[in-house]
Amino acid sequence: MMSKRWNILQAEPGKVKILQEGLKINPVLCKILVQRGIETFEQAKDFFRPQLNQLYSPWLMKDMDKAVARILDAISNKEKILVFGDYDVDGTTAVACMYQFLRNIHPQLDFYIPHRYREGYGVSKAGIDFANENGFTLIISLDCGIKSADLISYAKELGIDFIVCDHHLPDDILPPAVAILNPKQPGCNYPYKELCGCGVGFKLITALAEKLNLPAATPFDYLDLVATAIAADIVPVTGENRILAFHGLIKANKNPNYGIKALTKLSGLVKELHITNLVFMIAPRVNAAGRMDDATKAVQMFVATTEEEAMEYAEMLHSDNTDRKEADSSITAEALKLIQQNKEWQNRNSTVVFQPHWHKGVVGIVASRLIEHYHRPTVVLTQSGDYAAGSARSVPGFNLYEAIHACREHLLGYGGHFAAAGMTLEIDQVDAFREKFETVVSKSIDPQLLVPEIVIDAEISLKEIQHSFYNILCQMEPFGPENLRPVFIAKGVTDTGWSKIAKEEHIRFSLKQNSTTITGIGFGMAGKFNLLKDKKPVDVVFKIDENEWNGNTSLQLRVLDIRPAESITS
């Protein structure tokens, strides 16, 4: 198994003590809350009990008044409005929310999702031409548009206005839209900057509902879709995103969108939906539509007016996801074999693999899979037309975009950000790019970034792991970036003698500390089993889970790593 760096977080003891005096809960939980910026009783109350009335007014967002006025003009003048969005979860849920809201008040409406391979990311010329040919005079773009200055200029020449709802960082030149809603744009005083694209669209719906004198709760009909976008788009689960995700999960469990209900059923989930279900069960099926085929059907599923109609589209997405998993699995196996066959590649600081027959829709996923095996910046390329094209993924802390920019002499085009990127190059440049990328990464990467890090929130004793503790831990949900499920360390524990290897690659743990015994599971950890055999003290890093068996519920450890106790470094 790959060795890992352990990083045990600290918190100011004085702040922990003050918070513990106010909350009267386990100091370990208070330590974690302080680490996450929650230092007072009031902040804790807002964190544990987020309220929809704490959402900011949509009118604080720059250009909101212009966007609402233009849409109301279009409605009163019976103009045709086109709702345009990206092909991922954030884009398709955003389009579904806006389309469902507007169709209740304005029948001159349609939506458009660009085809991933024929049109590419974001606003497309084909989409604008579709609008022009069909008499649309207003396009509302969701989760895209902020970087489409040239195309929005083209639309303007055709007499088509744009309202851009986006959350990506703007370029220096903004598009000539009637209104731009983006908290990250210069001059926008909106207090929360981390909304996803669907979140920005939700704010526009909220403002429109207010102007149209609709019931204040009208926008909340779409909260389960907003929560799905927040979960899938890996935005911080803080501030407004936490409020929206918290209440969106309640909606998803009590009265879900027909599409979410259908996908939940197909996923085989019978218990309550949590944010992890949205991330690992709902989101991949929605994303698979765009990866393997056409994401339009994802929107059709979300806007379906009956359960039966939603299920028809959900089954298509489910089938796409099965294809995606097969492609992902087979390509990952091929890529690992390529690396193993090239001895020189195995000890590199980067990975670049290429096969012309690999499916373009899954190369980004495969890059992430390879990082699980070889923790280093990774590029996976396939053939697209006459060229090689693909995706790159980074390891935490390394600026991938800068490294790819330094290899631009071998590239026809590239784009991306700190952690992920895409590129196109001539096929005969693949080998040269591989060598240059390795040189650039080797010169610029901090060697410790090539060792995966486990961030540990707090030390805990096994006797503290009680249902009362776990119940408060669960109230910290929804988890996500900047509020991850806590990771603990227990030091100096020993094997009871009942630990065993399960299915050749996992460990079923039975551990004790003083008089307390607890069980656990360590997936893929069979390689560490020898550390338990001699019953010497070990340190274990884990998350706390519930285990249900034969109608009984108990707490267990989901073990992430294990070391001999004497090797402690914090």
Coordinates of C-alpha atoms in Angstrom, one line a residue, residues 42-561:
E42 CA -24.5 31.7 18.0
Q43 CA -22.3 30.6 15.2
A44 CA -22.8 27.0 16.3
K45 CA -26.6 27.5 16.4
D46 CA -26.5 28.8 12.8
F47 CA -24.3 25.9 11.8
F48 CA -26.4 23.1 13.3
R49 CA -29.8 24.7 12.6
P50 CA -29.5 26.6 9.2
Q51 CA -32.6 28.6 8.4
L52 CA -33.9 29.6 4.9
N53 CA -34.6 33.1 6.3
Q54 CA -30.8 33.5 6.7
L55 CA -30.4 33.5 2.9
Y56 CA -29.2 36.9 1.5
S57 CA -31.5 39.0 -0.6
P58 CA -31.0 38.3 -4.3
W59 CA -31.1 42.1 -5.0
L60 CA -27.6 42.3 -3.4
M61 CA -26.2 40.7 -6.6
K62 CA -24.9 43.1 -9.2
D63 CA -27.2 43.4 -12.3
M64 CA -30.1 41.5 -10.6
D65 CA -32.4 44.4 -11.3
K66 CA -31.4 44.4 -15.0
A67 CA -31.9 40.7 -15.3
V68 CA -35.3 40.7 -13.8
A69 CA -36.5 43.7 -15.8
R70 CA -35.4 42.1 -19.1
I71 CA -37.2 38.8 -18.3
L72 CA -40.4 40.6 -17.3
D73 CA -40.2 42.6 -20.5
A74 CA -39.8 39.4 -22.5
I75 CA -42.8 37.9 -20.7
S76 CA -45.1 40.9 -21.2
N77 CA -44.0 41.2 -24.9
K78 CA -44.5 37.4 -25.4
E79 CA -40.9 36.9 -26.6
K80 CA -39.4 33.5 -26.9
I81 CA -36.9 32.7 -24.1
L82 CA -34.2 30.0 -24.4
V83 CA -32.8 28.6 -21.2
F84 CA -29.2 27.5 -22.0
G85 CA -26.9 25.4 -19.7
D86 CA -23.8 23.3 -19.5
Y87 CA -24.0 19.5 -19.9
D88 CA -22.8 18.6 -16.3
V89 CA -24.9 18.3 -13.1
D90 CA -24.7 21.9 -12.2
G91 CA -25.7 23.0 -15.7
T92 CA -28.6 20.6 -16.2
T93 CA -30.1 21.1 -12.7
A94 CA -29.8 24.9 -13.2
V95 CA -31.6 24.7 -16.6
A96 CA -34.3 22.4 -15.0
C97 CA -35.0 24.8 -12.2
M98 CA -35.2 27.9 -14.4
Y99 CA -37.3 26.1 -17.1
Q100 CA -39.8 24.7 -14.5
F101 CA -40.2 28.1 -12.9
L102 CA -40.7 30.0 -16.2
R103 CA -43.0 27.5 -17.8
N104 CA -45.6 28.2 -15.1
I105 CA -45.8 31.8 -16.1
H106 CA -44.5 32.0 -19.7
P107 CA -45.3 29.3 -22.4
Q108 CA -42.9 30.8 -25.1
L109 CA -40.0 28.8 -23.7
D110 CA -37.5 26.1 -24.5
F111 CA -34.1 24.9 -23.2
Y112 CA -30.8 23.9 -24.9
I113 CA -27.9 21.8 -23.7
P114 CA -24.8 21.8 -26.0
H115 CA -23.5 18.4 -27.1
R116 CA -20.2 17.8 -25.3
Y117 CA -18.3 16.5 -28.4
R118 CA -19.9 18.4 -31.2
E119 CA -20.1 21.8 -29.5
G120 CA -17.8 21.7 -26.5
Y121 CA -18.1 23.4 -23.2
G122 CA -20.3 26.4 -22.5
V123 CA -22.2 28.8 -24.8
S124 CA -21.9 27.4 -28.4
K125 CA -22.4 28.9 -31.9
A126 CA -24.7 26.1 -32.7
G127 CA -26.9 27.0 -29.7
I128 CA -27.1 30.6 -30.8
D129 CA -27.9 29.6 -34.3
F130 CA -30.6 27.4 -33.0
A131 CA -32.1 30.4 -31.1
N132 CA -31.9 32.6 -34.1
E133 CA -33.5 30.1 -36.5
N134 CA -36.4 29.5 -34.0
G135 CA -37.1 33.1 -33.2
F136 CA -35.7 33.3 -29.6
T137 CA -34.8 36.9 -28.6
L138 CA -33.5 36.2 -25.1
I139 CA -31.1 33.5 -23.8
I140 CA -30.6 32.9 -20.1
S141 CA -27.3 31.0 -19.8
L142 CA -26.7 29.0 -16.6
D143 CA -23.3 27.7 -15.3
C144 CA -21.6 29.2 -18.4
G145 CA -21.3 32.4 -20.4
I146 CA -18.9 34.4 -18.4
K147 CA -16.0 33.5 -20.7
S148 CA -18.1 33.7 -24.0
A149 CA -17.6 37.4 -24.9
D150 CA -17.1 36.7 -28.7
L151 CA -20.2 34.4 -29.0
I152 CA -22.4 36.7 -27.0
S153 CA -21.3 39.5 -29.3
Y154 CA -22.3 37.3 -32.2
A155 CA -25.7 36.8 -30.6
K156 CA -26.1 40.5 -30.1
E157 CA -25.5 41.1 -33.8
L158 CA -28.4 38.7 -34.5
G159 CA -30.7 40.6 -32.2
I160 CA -30.5 38.1 -29.3
D161 CA -30.0 39.4 -25.8
F162 CA -28.2 37.3 -23.1
I163 CA -28.5 37.1 -19.4
V164 CA -25.5 35.3 -18.0
C165 CA -25.8 33.4 -14.7
D166 CA -22.4 31.9 -13.9
H167 CA -20.0 31.3 -11.0
H168 CA -16.7 30.7 -12.8
L169 CA -13.9 33.3 -12.5
P170 CA -14.4 36.0 -15.2
D171 CA -11.8 37.1 -17.7
D172 CA -10.6 40.7 -18.0
I173 CA -13.2 41.2 -20.8
L174 CA -16.8 40.6 -19.8
P175 CA -19.4 39.5 -22.4
P176 CA -21.8 42.2 -23.7
A177 CA -24.8 40.7 -22.0
V178 CA -27.9 42.7 -20.8
A179 CA -27.1 41.4 -17.3
I180 CA -24.3 39.3 -15.7
L181 CA -25.1 37.5 -12.5
N182 CA -21.9 36.3 -11.0
P183 CA -20.8 37.0 -7.4
K184 CA -17.1 36.7 -8.5
Q185 CA -17.3 39.5 -11.0
P186 CA -15.7 42.9 -10.2
G187 CA -18.0 45.3 -8.4
C188 CA -20.4 42.6 -7.2
N189 CA -21.1 43.1 -3.5
Y190 CA -23.0 39.9 -3.0
P191 CA -21.8 38.6 0.4
Y192 CA -21.4 34.9 -0.5
K193 CA -19.0 34.2 -3.4
E194 CA -19.1 30.4 -3.5
L195 CA -22.5 29.7 -5.1
C196 CA -22.6 27.1 -7.9
G197 CA -24.2 27.9 -11.2
C198 CA -27.5 26.4 -10.1
G199 CA -27.3 28.5 -6.9
V200 CA -26.9 31.7 -9.0
G201 CA -29.9 30.7 -11.1
F202 CA -31.9 30.0 -7.9
K203 CA -31.2 33.6 -6.8
L204 CA -32.6 34.9 -10.1
I205 CA -35.7 32.7 -9.6
T206 CA -36.1 34.2 -6.0
A207 CA -35.9 37.7 -7.3
L208 CA -38.4 37.0 -10.1
A209 CA -40.8 35.3 -7.7
E210 CA -40.7 38.4 -5.5
K211 CA -41.4 40.8 -8.5
L212 CA -44.2 38.6 -9.7
N213 CA -45.8 38.5 -6.2
L214 CA -45.6 34.8 -6.0
P215 CA -45.7 33.0 -2.6
A216 CA -42.3 33.4 -0.8
A217 CA -41.8 29.6 -0.7
T218 CA -42.1 29.2 -4.5
P219 CA -38.3 29.0 -5.2
F220 CA -38.0 26.4 -2.5
D221 CA -39.7 23.9 -4.8
Y222 CA -36.3 23.5 -6.5
L223 CA -34.1 23.1 -3.4
D224 CA -33.4 19.4 -4.0
L225 CA -32.0 20.2 -7.5
V226 CA -29.9 23.0 -6.0
A227 CA -28.5 20.6 -3.3
T228 CA -27.7 18.1 -6.0
A229 CA -25.7 20.8 -7.9
I230 CA -23.9 21.9 -4.7
A231 CA -22.9 18.3 -4.0
A232 CA -21.8 17.5 -7.5
D233 CA -19.9 20.7 -8.3
I234 CA -17.5 20.4 -5.3
V235 CA -18.2 23.9 -4.0
P236 CA -17.7 24.7 -0.3
V237 CA -20.5 23.5 1.9
T238 CA -20.4 26.7 4.0
G239 CA -22.6 29.8 4.3
E240 CA -25.5 29.9 1.9
N241 CA -24.4 26.6 0.2
R242 CA -24.8 24.9 3.6
I243 CA -28.3 26.4 4.1
L244 CA -29.4 25.4 0.6
A245 CA -27.9 21.9 0.8
F246 CA -29.4 21.3 4.3
H247 CA -32.9 22.2 3.2
G248 CA -32.5 20.7 -0.2
L249 CA -31.8 17.3 1.4
I250 CA -35.0 17.6 3.4
K251 CA -36.9 18.3 0.2
A252 CA -35.1 15.3 -1.6
N253 CA -36.3 13.0 1.2
K254 CA -39.8 14.3 1.8
N255 CA -41.0 15.5 -1.7
P256 CA -38.3 14.9 -4.3
N257 CA -38.2 16.0 -7.9
Y258 CA -39.5 13.1 -10.0
G259 CA -36.0 12.8 -11.6
I260 CA -34.2 12.5 -8.2
K261 CA -36.9 10.0 -7.1
A262 CA -36.4 7.8 -10.2
L263 CA -32.6 7.8 -9.9
T264 CA -32.8 7.0 -6.2
K265 CA -35.0 4.0 -7.0
L266 CA -32.7 2.8 -9.8
S267 CA -29.7 3.2 -7.5
G268 CA -31.3 0.8 -5.0
L269 CA -31.3 3.2 -2.1
V270 CA -34.0 2.4 0.5
K271 CA -32.7 4.6 3.4
E272 CA -32.6 8.4 3.7
L273 CA -30.7 10.3 1.1
H274 CA -27.5 12.0 2.3
I275 CA -25.2 14.4 0.5
T276 CA -22.9 11.4 -0.3
N277 CA -25.8 9.7 -2.1
L278 CA -26.1 12.8 -4.3
V279 CA -22.4 12.8 -5.0
F280 CA -21.9 9.1 -5.6
M281 CA -25.3 7.9 -6.9
I282 CA -27.3 10.7 -8.4
A283 CA -24.5 12.9 -9.9
P284 CA -22.6 10.2 -11.8
R285 CA -25.8 9.1 -13.6
V286 CA -26.6 12.7 -14.6
N287 CA -23.0 13.3 -15.7
A288 CA -23.0 10.1 -17.6
A289 CA -25.6 11.4 -20.0
G290 CA -23.2 14.1 -21.3
R291 CA -20.1 11.9 -21.1
M292 CA -21.5 9.0 -23.1
D293 CA -24.3 10.6 -25.2
D294 CA -26.5 13.7 -24.9
A295 CA -27.2 15.5 -21.6
T296 CA -30.5 16.9 -22.9
K297 CA -32.2 13.8 -21.5
A298 CA -31.0 14.7 -18.0
V299 CA -33.0 18.0 -18.1
Q300 CA -36.0 16.1 -19.6
M301 CA -35.9 13.8 -16.6
F302 CA -35.7 16.7 -14.1
V303 CA -38.6 18.6 -15.8
A304 CA -40.8 15.6 -16.3
T305 CA -44.4 16.1 -15.0
T306 CA -45.1 12.5 -14.1
E307 CA -43.1 9.8 -12.3
E308 CA -43.5 7.5 -15.3
E309 CA -42.0 10.0 -17.7
A310 CA -39.1 10.7 -15.3
M311 CA -38.4 7.0 -14.9
E312 CA -38.1 6.6 -18.8
Y313 CA -35.3 9.2 -18.9
A314 CA -33.8 8.0 -15.6
E315 CA -33.4 4.5 -17.2
M316 CA -31.6 6.0 -20.1
L317 CA -29.2 7.8 -17.7
H318 CA -28.8 4.6 -15.7
S319 CA -27.8 2.8 -18.9
D320 CA -25.4 5.5 -19.9
N321 CA -23.8 5.2 -16.4
T322 CA -23.4 1.5 -16.8
D323 CA -21.6 2.1 -20.1
R324 CA -19.5 4.8 -18.4
K325 CA -18.5 2.5 -15.6
E326 CA -17.5 -0.3 -18.1
A327 CA -15.4 2.2 -20.1
D328 CA -13.9 3.7 -17.0
S329 CA -12.9 0.3 -15.6
S330 CA -11.5 -1.2 -18.8
I331 CA -9.5 2.0 -19.7
T332 CA -8.1 2.3 -16.1
A333 CA -6.9 -1.4 -16.3
E334 CA -5.3 -0.7 -19.8
A335 CA -3.6 2.5 -18.5
L336 CA -2.2 0.7 -15.4
K337 CA -0.9 -2.1 -17.6
L338 CA 0.8 0.5 -19.9
I339 CA 2.6 2.0 -16.9
Q340 CA 3.6 -1.4 -15.5
Q341 CA 5.0 -2.4 -19.0
N342 CA 7.1 0.8 -19.1
K343 CA 9.5 0.4 -16.1
E344 CA 10.9 3.9 -16.7
W345 CA 7.4 5.4 -16.2
Q346 CA 6.8 3.8 -12.8
N347 CA 9.2 5.9 -10.9
R348 CA 8.3 9.2 -12.6
N349 CA 6.8 12.3 -10.9
S350 CA 4.1 12.5 -13.6
T351 CA 2.0 10.2 -15.7
V352 CA 1.0 10.7 -19.4
V353 CA -0.8 7.8 -21.1
F354 CA -2.3 7.7 -24.6
Q355 CA -4.4 5.2 -26.6
P356 CA -6.3 6.2 -29.7
H357 CA -9.4 4.0 -28.9
W358 CA -10.1 5.3 -25.4
H359 CA -13.5 6.9 -24.9
K360 CA -13.2 10.7 -24.6
G361 CA -16.0 10.9 -22.1
V362 CA -14.1 9.1 -19.3
V363 CA -10.5 10.2 -19.6
G364 CA -10.8 12.7 -16.8
I365 CA -12.2 10.0 -14.5
V366 CA -9.4 7.6 -15.5
A367 CA -6.8 10.3 -14.7
S368 CA -8.3 10.5 -11.1
R369 CA -8.3 6.7 -10.9
L370 CA -4.6 6.6 -11.8
I371 CA -3.8 9.1 -9.1
E372 CA -5.2 6.6 -6.6
H373 CA -2.5 4.2 -7.7
Y374 CA 0.4 6.6 -8.5
H375 CA -0.1 9.8 -6.6
R376 CA 1.2 12.3 -9.1
P377 CA 0.0 14.8 -11.8
T378 CA -1.7 12.7 -14.5
V379 CA -2.7 13.3 -18.1
V380 CA -4.9 10.7 -20.1
L381 CA -5.1 11.2 -23.8
T382 CA -7.2 9.7 -26.6
Q383 CA -7.6 10.3 -30.3
S384 CA -10.2 12.9 -31.3
G385 CA -10.5 13.3 -35.1
D386 CA -6.9 13.9 -36.4
Y387 CA -5.6 15.0 -33.0
A388 CA -4.9 13.7 -29.5
A389 CA -7.1 15.2 -26.8
G390 CA -7.6 14.5 -23.1
S391 CA -7.8 15.6 -19.5
A392 CA -5.4 16.2 -16.7
R393 CA -5.8 15.9 -13.0
S394 CA -3.5 17.2 -10.2
V395 CA -2.6 16.1 -6.7
P396 CA -3.6 18.5 -3.9
G397 CA -1.3 21.5 -3.7
F398 CA 0.2 21.4 -7.2
N399 CA -0.7 24.0 -9.9
L400 CA -1.5 21.8 -12.9
Y401 CA -2.5 24.6 -15.2
E402 CA 0.9 26.3 -14.8
A403 CA 2.7 23.0 -15.6
I404 CA 0.6 22.5 -18.7
H405 CA 1.1 26.2 -19.7
A406 CA 4.9 25.5 -19.5
C407 CA 4.5 22.7 -22.1
R408 CA 2.5 24.9 -24.6
E409 CA 5.0 24.5 -27.4
H410 CA 3.7 21.0 -27.8
L411 CA 0.0 21.8 -27.6
L412 CA -2.6 23.1 -30.1
G413 CA -4.9 24.3 -27.3
Y414 CA -5.4 23.9 -23.5
G415 CA -7.5 25.3 -20.7
G416 CA -8.3 24.6 -17.1
H417 CA -7.4 25.6 -13.6
F418 CA -5.2 24.7 -10.6
A419 CA -6.5 21.1 -10.2
A420 CA -7.8 20.0 -13.6
A421 CA -7.2 20.8 -17.3
G422 CA -7.9 19.7 -20.8
M423 CA -5.7 19.9 -23.9
T424 CA -5.4 19.1 -27.6
L425 CA -2.2 18.3 -29.5
E426 CA -0.9 16.7 -32.6
I427 CA -0.6 12.9 -32.2
D428 CA 3.1 13.0 -33.1
Q429 CA 3.7 15.4 -30.2
V430 CA 2.5 13.1 -27.5
D431 CA 5.9 11.6 -26.6
A432 CA 7.6 15.0 -26.6
F433 CA 4.8 16.4 -24.4
R434 CA 5.2 13.5 -22.0
E435 CA 8.9 14.2 -21.6
K436 CA 8.5 18.0 -21.2
F437 CA 5.6 17.5 -18.7
E438 CA 7.8 15.2 -16.6
T439 CA 10.7 17.7 -16.7
V440 CA 8.4 20.6 -15.7
V441 CA 6.7 18.6 -12.9
S442 CA 10.0 17.3 -11.5
K443 CA 11.5 20.8 -11.3
S444 CA 8.5 22.4 -9.8
I445 CA 6.7 20.0 -7.5
D446 CA 7.4 19.8 -3.7
P447 CA 8.4 16.1 -3.2
Q448 CA 6.0 15.7 -0.2
L449 CA 3.1 16.4 -2.5
L450 CA 3.8 13.1 -4.2
V451 CA 2.9 11.4 -0.9
P452 CA -0.9 11.4 -0.3
E453 CA -1.9 13.3 2.8
I454 CA -4.6 12.3 5.4
V455 CA -5.8 15.4 7.2
I456 CA -6.8 14.3 10.8
D457 CA -9.2 16.5 12.7
A458 CA -8.7 15.2 16.2
E459 CA -7.4 12.5 18.6
I460 CA -10.1 10.5 20.3
S461 CA -10.2 7.6 22.7
L462 CA -12.2 4.6 21.8
K463 CA -14.4 5.0 25.0
E464 CA -15.6 8.4 23.7
I465 CA -17.1 6.8 20.6
Q466 CA -20.7 6.6 21.8
H467 CA -24.1 7.0 20.1
S468 CA -24.5 10.4 21.8
F469 CA -21.2 11.6 20.2
Y470 CA -22.1 10.1 16.8
N471 CA -25.6 11.7 16.8
I472 CA -24.0 15.2 17.2
L473 CA -21.4 14.3 14.5
C474 CA -24.3 13.5 12.1
Q475 CA -25.8 16.9 12.8
M476 CA -22.7 18.4 11.2
E477 CA -24.0 17.2 7.9
P478 CA -24.3 18.0 5.0
F479 CA -20.6 17.3 4.6
G480 CA -18.5 18.6 1.7
P481 CA -15.5 20.9 0.9
E482 CA -14.6 23.0 4.0
N483 CA -16.9 20.9 6.1
L484 CA -15.7 17.3 5.4
R485 CA -16.7 14.3 7.5
P486 CA -14.3 14.4 10.5
V487 CA -11.3 12.1 10.5
F488 CA -10.0 10.8 13.9
I489 CA -6.9 9.2 15.3
A490 CA -6.8 6.8 18.2
K491 CA -3.3 6.1 19.6
G492 CA -1.9 3.0 21.2
V493 CA -4.7 0.6 20.4
T494 CA -4.1 -3.1 20.0
D495 CA -5.7 -6.0 18.1
T496 CA -8.0 -8.2 20.1
G497 CA -7.0 -11.2 18.1
W498 CA -10.2 -11.2 16.1
S499 CA -9.1 -9.0 13.2
K500 CA -9.0 -10.9 9.9
I501 CA -8.5 -10.4 6.2
A502 CA -11.8 -10.3 4.3
K503 CA -12.1 -11.1 0.6
E504 CA -8.3 -11.1 0.2
E505 CA -8.0 -7.3 0.2
H506 CA -9.9 -5.8 3.1
I507 CA -9.4 -6.0 6.9
R508 CA -12.1 -6.6 9.4
F509 CA -10.8 -4.9 12.5
S510 CA -11.4 -5.7 16.2
L511 CA -9.4 -3.2 18.3
K512 CA -9.1 -2.4 22.0
Q513 CA -7.9 0.5 24.1
N514 CA -7.8 -0.2 27.8
S515 CA -11.1 -1.9 28.5
T516 CA -12.9 -0.6 25.4
T517 CA -13.3 -2.8 22.3
I518 CA -14.7 -1.7 18.9
T519 CA -14.9 -3.2 15.4
G520 CA -14.1 -1.7 12.0
I521 CA -13.5 -2.2 8.4
G522 CA -10.4 -1.1 6.3
F523 CA -11.1 -1.3 2.6
G524 CA -8.1 -2.4 0.5
M525 CA -5.9 -2.5 3.6
A526 CA -4.9 -6.2 3.6
G527 CA -1.3 -5.1 3.0
K528 CA -1.2 -3.7 6.6
F529 CA -2.5 -6.8 8.3
N530 CA 1.0 -7.8 9.5
L531 CA 1.0 -4.7 11.8
L532 CA -1.7 -6.4 13.9
K533 CA -0.3 -9.9 14.1
D534 CA 2.1 -9.3 17.0
K535 CA -0.5 -7.4 19.0
K536 CA 1.8 -4.4 19.5
P537 CA 0.2 -1.0 20.0
V538 CA -0.8 0.8 16.8
D539 CA -2.2 4.2 15.9
V540 CA -5.3 4.1 13.6
V541 CA -6.9 6.8 11.5
F542 CA -10.6 6.4 10.8
K543 CA -14.0 7.9 10.3
I544 CA -17.0 6.7 12.4
D545 CA -19.8 4.9 10.7
E546 CA -22.9 3.0 11.7
N547 CA -23.2 -0.7 11.0
E548 CA -26.5 -2.4 10.6
W549 CA -26.6 -6.2 10.9
N550 CA -29.7 -8.4 11.6
G551 CA -31.7 -5.4 12.8
N552 CA -29.0 -4.3 15.2
T553 CA -27.2 -1.0 14.8
S554 CA -23.7 -0.4 16.2
L555 CA -20.9 2.1 15.7
Q556 CA -17.8 1.0 13.8
L557 CA -14.6 2.5 12.5
R558 CA -13.9 2.9 8.8
V559 CA -10.2 2.7 9.0
L560 CA -8.1 4.8 6.6
D561 CA -4.6 4.0 7.8

